[in-house]
mmCIF file of C-alpha atoms in Angstrom:
data_model
loop_
_atom_site.group_PDB
_atom_site.id
_atom_site.type_symbol
_atom_site.label_atom_id
_atom_site.label_comp_id
_atom_site.label_asym_id
_atom_site.label_seq_id
_atom_site.Cartn_x
_atom_site.Cartn_y
_atom_site.Cartn_z
ATOM 1 C CA MET A 1 -39.677 53.412 18.707
ATOM 2 C CA LEU A 2 -40.488 50.334 16.733
ATOM 3 C CA ARG A 3 -40.614 50.793 12.947
ATOM 4 C CA PHE A 4 -43.606 49.267 11.201
ATOM 5 C CA ALA A 5 -42.887 49.581 7.493
ATOM 6 C CA VAL A 6 -43.227 45.793 7.364
ATOM 7 C CA LEU A 7 -45.991 43.743 9.007
ATOM 8 C CA LEU A 8 -46.801 40.030 8.986
ATOM 9 C CA SER A 9 -43.697 39.118 6.975
ATOM 10 C CA ILE A 10 -44.532 41.601 4.217
ATOM 11 C CA LEU A 11 -41.124 42.468 2.814
ATOM 12 C CA LEU A 12 -41.371 45.002 0.031
ATOM 13 C CA PHE A 13 -38.660 45.399 -2.581
ATOM 14 C CA ILE A 14 -39.824 48.157 -4.900
ATOM 15 C CA ALA A 15 -37.911 48.301 -8.193
ATOM 16 C CA SER A 16 -37.304 51.556 -9.996
ATOM 17 C CA CYS A 17 -38.702 50.145 -13.200
ATOM 18 C CA LYS A 18 -42.406 50.769 -13.763
ATOM 19 C CA SER A 19 -43.197 47.331 -15.181
ATOM 20 C CA ALA A 20 -42.431 45.206 -12.098
ATOM 21 C CA PHE A 21 -44.161 45.021 -8.718
ATOM 22 C CA TYR A 22 -42.195 43.248 -6.045
ATOM 23 C CA TYR A 23 -43.699 41.450 -3.088
ATOM 24 C CA ASP A 24 -41.617 39.364 -0.669
ATOM 25 C CA GLY A 25 -38.684 39.491 -3.077
ATOM 26 C CA ILE A 26 -40.662 38.163 -6.060
ATOM 27 C CA ALA A 27 -41.381 40.293 -9.148
ATOM 28 C CA TYR A 28 -44.920 40.314 -10.573
ATOM 29 C CA ASP A 29 -45.938 41.614 -13.976
ATOM 30 C CA SER A 30 -48.995 43.437 -12.686
ATOM 31 C CA ARG A 31 -50.047 45.274 -9.600
ATOM 32 C CA MET A 32 -53.093 43.030 -9.169
ATOM 33 C CA ALA A 33 -50.974 39.884 -9.305
ATOM 34 C CA ALA A 34 -48.667 41.262 -6.608
ATOM 35 C CA LEU A 35 -51.635 42.243 -4.418
ATOM 36 C CA ARG A 36 -53.139 38.766 -4.799
ATOM 37 C CA ALA A 37 -49.831 37.323 -3.613
ATOM 38 C CA ALA A 38 -49.835 39.698 -0.651
ATOM 39 C CA ASN A 39 -53.384 38.708 0.315
ATOM 40 C CA LEU A 40 -52.568 35.009 0.014
ATOM 41 C CA HIS A 41 -49.442 35.406 2.109
ATOM 42 C CA VAL A 42 -51.293 37.256 4.860
ATOM 43 C CA ASP A 43 -54.131 34.696 4.750
ATOM 44 C CA GLN A 44 -51.603 31.925 5.358
ATOM 45 C CA ASN A 45 -49.961 33.809 8.203
ATOM 46 C CA VAL A 46 -53.297 34.529 9.912
ATOM 47 C CA ALA A 47 -54.351 30.898 9.523
ATOM 48 C CA GLY A 48 -51.194 29.882 11.391
ATOM 49 C CA VAL A 49 -51.814 32.104 14.416
ATOM 50 C CA ARG A 50 -52.148 30.040 17.582
ATOM 51 C CA PRO A 51 -55.004 30.563 20.085
ATOM 52 C CA VAL A 52 -53.797 32.139 23.325
ATOM 53 C CA ASP A 53 -53.623 30.004 26.456
ATOM 54 C CA LYS A 54 -55.433 32.480 28.710
ATOM 55 C CA PRO A 55 -58.008 34.633 26.878
ATOM 56 C CA LEU A 56 -58.821 37.991 28.447
ATOM 57 C CA GLY A 57 -62.367 38.015 27.091
ATOM 58 C CA GLY A 58 -64.475 41.100 26.537
ATOM 59 C CA SER A 59 -64.658 43.071 23.324
ATOM 60 C CA ALA A 60 -61.924 44.902 21.435
ATOM 61 C CA LEU A 61 -61.994 47.659 18.847
ATOM 62 C CA VAL A 62 -59.135 47.537 16.321
ATOM 63 C CA VAL A 63 -58.647 50.841 14.475
ATOM 64 C CA ILE A 64 -56.404 51.172 11.435
ATOM 65 C CA PRO A 65 -55.803 54.293 9.335
ATOM 66 C CA THR A 66 -57.778 54.844 6.154
ATOM 67 C CA PHE A 67 -56.087 54.152 2.844
ATOM 68 C CA ASP A 68 -55.507 57.885 2.220
ATOM 69 C CA VAL A 69 -53.704 58.221 5.562
ATOM 70 C CA ILE A 70 -51.558 55.158 4.837
ATOM 71 C CA LEU A 71 -50.752 56.532 1.400
ATOM 72 C CA LYS A 72 -49.721 59.904 2.811
ATOM 73 C CA ASN A 73 -47.610 58.351 5.550
ATOM 74 C CA GLY A 74 -45.905 55.869 3.248
ATOM 75 C CA VAL A 75 -44.913 58.111 0.319
ATOM 76 C CA ASN A 76 -41.243 58.240 1.257
ATOM 77 C CA ALA A 77 -41.151 54.480 1.821
ATOM 78 C CA THR A 78 -41.547 53.644 -1.836
ATOM 79 C CA GLY A 79 -38.327 54.811 -3.399
ATOM 80 C CA ASN A 80 -40.442 55.562 -6.492
ATOM 81 C CA ALA A 81 -42.293 58.772 -7.194
ATOM 82 C CA THR A 82 -45.023 57.352 -9.428
ATOM 83 C CA ILE A 83 -48.579 57.474 -8.108
ATOM 84 C CA GLU A 84 -49.155 53.870 -9.098
ATOM 85 C CA MET A 85 -46.169 52.603 -7.124
ATOM 86 C CA ARG A 86 -47.015 54.695 -4.069
ATOM 87 C CA SER A 87 -50.560 53.354 -4.158
ATOM 88 C CA TYR A 88 -49.277 49.807 -4.487
ATOM 89 C CA VAL A 89 -47.099 50.164 -1.377
ATOM 90 C CA ALA A 90 -50.013 51.684 0.561
ATOM 91 C CA GLU A 91 -52.251 48.796 -0.500
ATOM 92 C CA THR A 92 -49.759 46.168 0.653
ATOM 93 C CA LEU A 93 -49.376 47.960 3.982
ATOM 94 C CA GLU A 94 -53.158 48.086 4.351
ATOM 95 C CA ILE A 95 -53.359 44.336 3.714
ATOM 96 C CA GLY A 96 -50.802 43.794 6.469
ATOM 97 C CA PHE A 97 -52.570 46.110 8.916
ATOM 98 C CA LEU A 98 -55.898 44.360 8.326
ATOM 99 C CA GLY A 99 -54.039 41.074 8.770
ATOM 100 C CA ILE A 100 -53.044 42.180 12.259
ATOM 101 C CA GLY A 101 -56.706 42.737 13.100
ATOM 102 C CA ARG A 102 -57.579 39.313 11.747
ATOM 103 C CA ALA A 103 -54.705 37.758 13.709
ATOM 104 C CA ILE A 104 -56.118 39.311 16.904
ATOM 105 C CA LYS A 105 -59.485 37.738 16.091
ATOM 106 C CA LYS A 106 -57.913 34.366 15.317
ATOM 107 C CA SER A 107 -55.961 34.345 18.596
ATOM 108 C CA GLY A 108 -59.158 34.334 20.680
ATOM 109 C CA ILE A 109 -57.651 36.737 23.200
ATOM 110 C CA TYR A 110 -60.945 38.695 23.148
ATOM 111 C CA ASP A 111 -64.493 37.357 22.853
ATOM 112 C CA ASP A 112 -65.377 39.845 20.131
ATOM 113 C CA VAL A 113 -63.194 41.939 17.812
ATOM 114 C CA SER A 114 -64.396 44.776 15.567
ATOM 115 C CA ILE A 115 -62.074 46.221 12.905
ATOM 116 C CA VAL A 116 -62.704 49.758 11.659
ATOM 117 C CA ARG A 117 -60.855 52.393 9.633
ATOM 118 C CA SER A 118 -60.375 55.985 10.742
ATOM 119 C CA ILE A 119 -58.573 59.101 9.568
ATOM 120 C CA ASP A 120 -57.462 59.550 13.195
ATOM 121 C CA PRO A 121 -57.229 56.188 14.997
ATOM 122 C CA SER A 122 -55.977 57.809 18.225
ATOM 123 C CA ALA A 123 -59.118 59.932 18.511
ATOM 124 C CA THR A 124 -61.588 57.183 17.609
ATOM 125 C CA PRO A 125 -63.819 56.580 20.683
ATOM 126 C CA ILE A 126 -63.634 53.203 22.368
ATOM 127 C CA ALA A 127 -67.464 53.370 22.677
ATOM 128 C CA ASP A 128 -68.846 50.317 24.490
ATOM 129 C CA HIS A 129 -65.810 48.102 23.851
ATOM 130 C CA ASP A 130 -63.569 46.904 26.678
ATOM 131 C CA TYR A 131 -60.301 47.455 24.790
ATOM 132 C CA LYS A 132 -59.018 49.541 21.925
ATOM 133 C CA ILE A 133 -56.024 48.634 19.729
ATOM 134 C CA TRP A 134 -54.957 51.210 17.168
ATOM 135 C CA LEU A 135 -52.192 52.063 14.731
ATOM 136 C CA VAL A 136 -50.474 55.422 14.469
ATOM 137 C CA GLY A 137 -48.253 56.658 11.655
ATOM 138 C CA LEU A 138 -45.465 58.511 13.407
ATOM 139 C CA SER A 139 -43.670 59.548 10.229
ATOM 140 C CA PRO A 140 -42.974 57.995 6.805
ATOM 141 C CA GLU A 141 -42.007 54.336 7.332
ATOM 142 C CA ARG A 142 -42.725 54.526 11.076
ATOM 143 C CA TRP A 143 -45.848 52.885 12.468
ATOM 144 C CA GLN A 144 -46.717 51.998 16.054
ATOM 145 C CA TRP A 145 -49.565 49.969 17.530
ATOM 146 C CA TYR A 146 -51.067 50.882 20.917
ATOM 147 C CA VAL A 147 -53.560 49.265 23.288
ATOM 148 C CA ASP A 148 -55.672 50.679 26.115
ATOM 149 C CA SER A 149 -58.670 49.563 28.171
ATOM 150 C CA GLN A 150 -62.106 51.051 28.769
ATOM 151 C CA GLY A 151 -61.896 53.954 31.189
ATOM 152 C CA GLY A 152 -58.143 54.035 30.870
ATOM 153 C CA ASN A 153 -55.962 56.873 29.724
ATOM 154 C CA ASN A 154 -52.645 55.072 29.572
ATOM 155 C CA PRO A 155 -51.894 53.776 26.045
ATOM 156 C CA GLN A 156 -49.297 51.011 25.946
ATOM 157 C CA PRO A 157 -47.195 50.240 22.847
ATOM 158 C CA VAL A 158 -47.617 46.784 21.343
ATOM 159 C CA SER A 159 -44.395 45.227 20.099
ATOM 160 C CA MET A 160 -43.636 42.693 17.397
ATOM 161 C CA ASP A 161 -40.587 40.481 16.969
ATOM 162 C CA LEU A 162 -39.299 41.429 13.515
ATOM 163 C CA GLY A 163 -36.772 38.614 13.780
ATOM 164 C CA GLN A 164 -39.641 36.168 13.277
ATOM 165 C CA VAL A 165 -41.243 35.356 9.937
ATOM 166 C CA GLY A 166 -44.721 34.375 8.785
ATOM 167 C CA SER A 167 -47.310 33.497 11.418
ATOM 168 C CA ALA A 168 -44.618 33.520 14.131
ATOM 169 C CA ARG A 169 -44.330 37.286 13.691
ATOM 170 C CA ALA A 170 -48.101 37.667 14.098
ATOM 171 C CA ASP A 171 -47.919 35.387 17.145
ATOM 172 C CA SER A 172 -45.318 37.711 18.676
ATOM 173 C CA PHE A 173 -47.723 40.636 18.263
ATOM 174 C CA VAL A 174 -50.517 38.673 19.949
ATOM 175 C CA SER A 175 -48.093 37.663 22.723
ATOM 176 C CA SER A 176 -47.470 41.342 23.410
ATOM 177 C CA LEU A 177 -51.230 41.865 23.715
ATOM 178 C CA GLU A 178 -51.425 38.805 25.953
ATOM 179 C CA ALA A 179 -48.775 40.279 28.259
ATOM 180 C CA TYR A 180 -50.819 43.463 28.488
ATOM 181 C CA ALA A 181 -53.931 41.352 29.198
ATOM 182 C CA SER A 182 -52.069 39.542 31.974
ATOM 183 C CA ARG A 183 -51.163 42.841 33.652
ATOM 184 C CA ILE A 184 -54.786 43.956 33.450
ATOM 185 C CA ALA A 185 -56.018 40.644 34.839
ATOM 186 C CA GLN A 186 -53.694 40.953 37.829
ATOM 187 C CA THR A 187 -55.002 44.385 38.779
ATOM 188 C CA THR A 188 -58.644 44.110 37.741
ATOM 189 C CA LYS A 189 -60.542 41.341 39.461
ATOM 190 C CA VAL A 190 -64.019 42.104 38.182
ATOM 191 C CA ALA A 191 -67.051 40.121 37.120
ATOM 192 C CA PRO A 192 -67.112 37.927 33.990
ATOM 193 C CA ASP A 193 -66.576 39.785 30.740
ATOM 194 C CA SER A 194 -70.163 39.212 29.638
ATOM 195 C CA GLU A 195 -71.249 41.576 32.421
ATOM 196 C CA ARG A 196 -71.102 45.347 32.371
ATOM 197 C CA VAL A 197 -70.915 48.055 35.014
ATOM 198 C CA VAL A 198 -74.354 48.302 36.603
ATOM 199 C CA SER A 199 -73.646 51.405 38.684
ATOM 200 C CA SER A 200 -70.790 53.637 39.717
ATOM 201 C CA GLY A 201 -69.922 56.093 42.447
ATOM 202 C CA THR A 202 -67.046 57.784 44.219
ATOM 203 C CA GLY A 203 -64.927 56.873 47.226
ATOM 204 C CA PHE A 204 -61.773 58.142 48.897
ATOM 205 C CA PHE A 205 -58.840 56.683 50.801
ATOM 206 C CA VAL A 206 -58.931 57.113 54.576
ATOM 207 C CA ASN A 207 -55.513 55.613 55.347
ATOM 208 C CA GLN A 208 -52.373 54.151 53.786
ATOM 209 C CA ARG A 209 -53.733 50.613 54.054
ATOM 210 C CA GLY A 210 -55.844 51.127 50.943
ATOM 211 C CA GLN A 211 -59.172 51.373 52.795
ATOM 212 C CA ILE A 212 -61.820 53.402 50.994
ATOM 213 C CA LEU A 213 -64.915 55.132 52.346
ATOM 214 C CA THR A 214 -68.040 55.442 50.224
ATOM 215 C CA ASN A 215 -71.843 55.198 50.452
ATOM 216 C CA ALA A 216 -73.598 51.948 51.241
ATOM 217 C CA HIS A 217 -75.975 52.464 48.329
ATOM 218 C CA VAL A 218 -72.991 52.620 45.922
ATOM 219 C CA VAL A 219 -71.779 49.088 46.704
ATOM 220 C CA ASP A 220 -74.478 47.132 48.535
ATOM 221 C CA GLU A 221 -75.673 45.376 45.347
ATOM 222 C CA CYS A 222 -72.204 44.781 43.872
ATOM 223 C CA GLN A 223 -71.146 41.242 43.038
ATOM 224 C CA SER A 224 -67.629 42.546 42.432
ATOM 225 C CA ILE A 225 -66.008 45.968 42.573
ATOM 226 C CA ALA A 226 -63.438 47.695 40.375
ATOM 227 C CA ILE A 227 -61.514 50.716 41.631
ATOM 228 C CA ARG A 228 -60.290 53.249 39.075
ATOM 229 C CA LEU A 229 -57.855 56.018 39.952
ATOM 230 C CA PRO A 230 -57.882 59.347 38.063
ATOM 231 C CA THR A 231 -54.490 58.233 36.686
ATOM 232 C CA SER A 232 -56.297 55.301 34.964
ATOM 233 C CA GLU A 233 -54.769 52.668 37.258
ATOM 234 C CA VAL A 234 -57.289 49.906 37.944
ATOM 235 C CA GLY A 235 -57.652 47.578 40.896
ATOM 236 C CA SER A 236 -60.270 45.635 42.790
ATOM 237 C CA ALA A 237 -61.881 45.978 46.198
ATOM 238 C CA ARG A 238 -63.962 43.951 48.623
ATOM 239 C CA LYS A 239 -66.574 45.054 51.126
ATOM 240 C CA VAL A 240 -65.369 45.317 54.727
ATOM 241 C CA SER A 241 -68.487 46.738 56.354
ATOM 242 C CA ILE A 242 -71.765 48.358 55.321
ATOM 243 C CA ASP A 243 -73.904 50.634 57.496
ATOM 244 C CA GLN A 244 -77.265 50.816 55.748
ATOM 245 C CA ARG A 245 -78.788 53.140 58.340
ATOM 246 C CA ASN A 246 -76.192 55.858 57.811
ATOM 247 C CA ASP A 247 -75.474 54.974 54.169
ATOM 248 C CA LEU A 248 -71.759 54.352 54.703
ATOM 249 C CA ALA A 249 -69.486 51.559 53.502
ATOM 250 C CA LEU A 250 -65.827 50.664 53.945
ATOM 251 C CA LEU A 251 -63.887 48.856 51.212
ATOM 252 C CA GLN A 252 -60.487 47.196 51.205
ATOM 253 C CA SER A 253 -58.697 47.863 47.918
ATOM 254 C CA ASP A 254 -55.568 46.487 46.254
ATOM 255 C CA PHE A 255 -53.879 49.860 46.515
ATOM 256 C CA GLN A 256 -51.455 50.633 49.334
ATOM 257 C CA ASN A 257 -49.669 53.792 50.445
ATOM 258 C CA ARG A 258 -51.900 56.108 48.447
ATOM 259 C CA PRO A 259 -52.478 59.741 49.528
ATOM 260 C CA TYR A 260 -55.463 59.765 51.859
ATOM 261 C CA ALA A 261 -57.913 62.300 53.250
ATOM 262 C CA ASN A 262 -57.697 64.210 56.495
ATOM 263 C CA PHE A 263 -60.955 64.877 58.337
ATOM 264 C CA ARG A 264 -61.611 68.134 60.177
ATOM 265 C CA SER A 265 -61.754 67.344 63.868
ATOM 266 C CA SER A 266 -63.063 70.629 65.239
ATOM 267 C CA ASN A 267 -65.477 73.349 64.213
ATOM 268 C CA PRO A 268 -68.510 71.560 62.772
ATOM 269 C CA PRO A 269 -69.690 72.788 59.356
ATOM 270 C CA ALA A 270 -71.065 76.308 59.482
ATOM 271 C CA GLN A 271 -73.994 77.572 57.469
ATOM 272 C CA GLY A 272 -72.631 79.621 54.585
ATOM 273 C CA GLU A 273 -69.205 77.941 54.719
ATOM 274 C CA ASP A 274 -67.500 77.513 51.350
ATOM 275 C CA ILE A 275 -66.999 73.902 50.275
ATOM 276 C CA VAL A 276 -65.532 71.904 47.372
ATOM 277 C CA VAL A 277 -66.868 68.568 46.091
ATOM 278 C CA PHE A 278 -64.728 66.146 44.064
ATOM 279 C CA GLY A 279 -65.996 62.978 42.400
ATOM 280 C CA PHE A 280 -66.834 60.993 39.296
ATOM 281 C CA PRO A 281 -70.343 61.951 38.174
ATOM 282 C CA LEU A 282 -71.866 60.495 35.020
ATOM 283 C CA SER A 283 -68.746 58.376 34.525
ATOM 284 C CA SER A 284 -69.727 57.158 31.055
ATOM 285 C CA MET A 285 -69.968 60.747 29.793
ATOM 286 C CA LEU A 286 -67.744 63.071 31.818
ATOM 287 C CA SER A 287 -64.012 63.228 32.527
ATOM 288 C CA SER A 288 -62.372 60.051 33.794
ATOM 289 C CA GLY A 289 -59.994 62.321 35.720
ATOM 290 C CA GLY A 290 -62.711 63.466 38.107
ATOM 291 C CA ASN A 291 -64.898 66.544 38.387
ATOM 292 C CA LEU A 292 -64.832 69.416 40.873
ATOM 293 C CA THR A 293 -67.711 71.682 41.900
ATOM 294 C CA THR A 294 -67.894 74.439 44.484
ATOM 295 C CA GLY A 295 -70.665 75.826 46.669
ATOM 296 C CA THR A 296 -71.664 76.505 50.252
ATOM 297 C CA VAL A 297 -73.196 74.725 53.207
ATOM 298 C CA SER A 298 -76.764 75.929 52.779
ATOM 299 C CA ALA A 299 -78.292 74.166 55.818
ATOM 300 C CA LEU A 300 -77.040 72.249 58.841
ATOM 301 C CA SER A 301 -79.545 69.421 58.497
ATOM 302 C CA GLY A 302 -80.852 67.259 55.731
ATOM 303 C CA LEU A 303 -84.269 66.456 54.367
ATOM 304 C CA PHE A 304 -86.983 66.645 57.050
ATOM 305 C CA ASN A 305 -84.384 68.007 59.517
ATOM 306 C CA ASP A 306 -82.191 64.908 59.360
ATOM 307 C CA SER A 307 -79.462 65.842 61.847
ATOM 308 C CA SER A 308 -76.945 63.385 60.355
ATOM 309 C CA LYS A 309 -76.726 65.413 57.120
ATOM 310 C CA ILE A 310 -75.844 68.861 55.863
ATOM 311 C CA GLN A 311 -77.310 70.510 52.772
ATOM 312 C CA LEU A 312 -75.036 71.753 49.954
ATOM 313 C CA THR A 313 -75.357 74.077 46.994
ATOM 314 C CA ALA A 314 -72.392 72.507 45.168
ATOM 315 C CA PRO A 315 -73.846 70.678 42.140
ATOM 316 C CA VAL A 316 -73.725 66.884 42.304
ATOM 317 C CA GLN A 317 -74.859 64.239 39.815
ATOM 318 C CA PRO A 318 -75.252 60.457 39.801
ATOM 319 C CA GLY A 319 -71.764 59.097 40.446
ATOM 320 C CA ASN A 320 -70.817 61.761 43.019
ATOM 321 C CA SER A 321 -72.220 59.595 45.818
ATOM 322 C CA GLY A 322 -69.539 58.624 48.329
ATOM 323 C CA GLY A 323 -67.212 61.481 47.407
ATOM 324 C CA PRO A 324 -65.547 63.891 49.831
ATOM 325 C CA VAL A 325 -66.818 67.353 50.727
ATOM 326 C CA TYR A 326 -63.756 69.511 51.428
ATOM 327 C CA ASP A 327 -63.493 72.734 53.404
ATOM 328 C CA ARG A 328 -61.239 75.483 52.130
ATOM 329 C CA SER A 329 -58.239 73.972 53.921
ATOM 330 C CA GLY A 330 -58.646 70.671 52.097
ATOM 331 C CA SER A 331 -60.028 68.745 55.089
ATOM 332 C CA VAL A 332 -63.072 66.516 54.674
ATOM 333 C CA ILE A 333 -66.171 67.696 56.544
ATOM 334 C CA ALA A 334 -68.798 65.394 54.996
ATOM 335 C CA VAL A 335 -69.479 62.604 52.469
ATOM 336 C CA VAL A 336 -71.795 63.236 49.510
ATOM 337 C CA SER A 337 -74.869 61.034 49.785
ATOM 338 C CA SER A 338 -77.805 62.245 47.677
ATOM 339 C CA LYS A 339 -79.598 65.000 45.827
ATOM 340 C CA LEU A 340 -83.209 66.069 46.009
ATOM 341 C CA ASP A 341 -85.497 64.357 43.491
ATOM 342 C CA VAL A 342 -86.414 67.525 41.631
ATOM 343 C CA LEU A 343 -89.200 65.970 39.568
ATOM 344 C CA ARG A 344 -90.955 64.601 42.627
ATOM 345 C CA ALA A 345 -90.442 67.890 44.466
ATOM 346 C CA ALA A 346 -91.823 69.808 41.495
ATOM 347 C CA LYS A 347 -94.910 67.593 41.487
ATOM 348 C CA TYR A 348 -95.727 68.599 45.054
ATOM 349 C CA THR A 349 -94.480 72.193 45.127
ATOM 350 C CA GLY A 350 -95.134 73.345 41.580
ATOM 351 C CA ASP A 351 -91.531 74.554 41.290
ATOM 352 C CA ILE A 352 -88.197 72.969 40.373
ATOM 353 C CA PRO A 353 -85.677 73.265 43.229
ATOM 354 C CA GLN A 354 -82.048 73.788 42.271
ATOM 355 C CA ASN A 355 -78.796 72.616 43.880
ATOM 356 C CA VAL A 356 -80.412 70.909 46.862
ATOM 357 C CA ASN A 357 -77.916 68.195 47.737
ATOM 358 C CA PHE A 358 -77.021 66.351 50.927
ATOM 359 C CA ALA A 359 -73.912 64.970 52.599
ATOM 360 C CA ILE A 360 -73.261 62.851 55.693
ATOM 361 C CA LYS A 361 -71.619 64.782 58.543
ATOM 362 C CA SER A 362 -68.095 63.798 59.541
ATOM 363 C CA GLU A 363 -69.178 63.016 63.113
ATOM 364 C CA ILE A 364 -71.299 60.157 61.714
ATOM 365 C CA VAL A 365 -68.297 58.998 59.684
ATOM 366 C CA PHE A 366 -66.092 59.058 62.811
ATOM 367 C CA SER A 367 -68.525 56.820 64.682
ATOM 368 C CA PHE A 368 -68.626 54.367 61.764
ATOM 369 C CA LEU A 369 -64.843 54.149 61.385
ATOM 370 C CA ASN A 370 -64.218 53.967 65.147
ATOM 371 C CA SER A 371 -66.713 51.122 65.469
ATOM 372 C CA LEU A 372 -64.500 49.162 63.061
ATOM 373 C CA SER A 373 -61.218 50.253 64.719
ATOM 374 C CA ILE A 374 -60.120 51.842 61.445
ATOM 375 C CA ASP A 375 -57.178 54.231 61.454
ATOM 376 C CA PHE A 376 -57.844 57.681 59.983
ATOM 377 C CA ASP A 377 -56.464 61.178 60.338
ATOM 378 C CA ASN A 378 -58.381 64.089 61.790
ATOM 379 C CA SER A 379 -57.046 67.464 62.795
ATOM 380 C CA ALA A 380 -57.929 71.120 63.120
ATOM 381 C CA PRO A 381 -58.255 73.155 59.921
ATOM 382 C CA GLY A 382 -54.967 74.180 58.314
ATOM 383 C CA LYS A 383 -54.123 77.071 56.054
ATOM 384 C CA LEU A 384 -56.536 78.050 53.331
ATOM 385 C CA LEU A 385 -55.872 76.432 49.957
ATOM 386 C CA THR A 386 -56.747 77.544 46.470
ATOM 387 C CA THR A 387 -59.404 75.644 44.559
ATOM 388 C CA THR A 388 -56.647 74.350 42.283
ATOM 389 C CA GLU A 389 -54.753 72.942 45.279
ATOM 390 C CA ILE A 390 -57.898 71.247 46.569
ATOM 391 C CA ALA A 391 -58.447 69.770 43.102
ATOM 392 C CA ASP A 392 -54.978 68.215 43.370
ATOM 393 C CA LEU A 393 -55.978 66.660 46.704
ATOM 394 C CA GLY A 394 -59.153 65.304 45.158
ATOM 395 C CA ARG A 395 -57.353 63.690 42.237
ATOM 396 C CA ASN A 396 -54.877 62.006 44.574
ATOM 397 C CA GLN A 397 -57.312 60.861 47.255
ATOM 398 C CA THR A 398 -60.465 59.845 45.390
ATOM 399 C CA VAL A 399 -61.382 56.849 43.259
ATOM 400 C CA ARG A 400 -64.155 55.871 40.895
ATOM 401 C CA ILE A 401 -66.041 52.804 42.055
ATOM 402 C CA ASP A 402 -67.574 50.556 39.391
ATOM 403 C CA CYS A 403 -70.112 48.007 40.570
ATOM 404 C CA TYR A 404 -70.529 44.735 38.636
#
């Protein structure tokens, strides 16, 4: 683990005498004089930071600890028990930490950078930013920076070359961020950073070739598509075919050899049959790891006796569209497509219907995939699985689809 008692060429030599404050090996008569020297030094280092060659764009949130947290974490770093000296060391560290944020801004790696303080940087929400960079005090004298992206749950440590001095050390920190940005750029081929997700839904792998089934209405307006796994891995996808009539779409993703779904080949859905739905509803609010609901097949046709659909009691929300409907053996029997517009129904019936949701029957899916000569697995039902085991299948087989 990288030790961050020193940042941006701040080298503290704290003397045991109370009258001297050392910064970068130079003694100052007053605390304020030493802090002015620290600020000037950091200003010079930030000014020397070079713009990156390939900006990632988007917005970044930089979160540093509050002064009180820095003070608490740095007490043992001072070698002096006086409150004044401990505070001085915390202040110089804070100057360096803020300098890192300014260096990130100066590098131009992101279009917009916001710097905030928090008592718990790790728990500070990323909000509407694309990236979050934060500092954690692991123990006295030990600090570590991390970076993660929107929708991700995979913090990566950011390194710094302590063998460098001055602005070169700050450049090494930015280079580490740039390397992270490069990895993201290779796996996420989405729309320009000025754009935002306009809609999202769910899909699932149908074979090892990385082909994903979803609803047509999830992707038909997409200019570009990002695929997010429950593990926070991110990739891109392109449209292979869209069937507007049956509301089905096939995507080709970057991912290969992922676990994929098995469809039930016999025994059509039965009224009253227990089912499990897995997907990514309300993706900006709910778990990025996916959500599971349970229910039954309440009817064998959809709205106005649509024979291509079944009706479900399992709750679904915006974002569930395109997700798998599993039977109790973990085989897919349908694809979530819609829910009843309860407000419109209430207007005409005078009552609010509950848990009236619809899914496309697997026989319609088979016709769609066969028309494209797409490989997929279908077999008779296997042994009954627990809900927990089906949840594991869902996490491995499904993806969140973000439309740009």
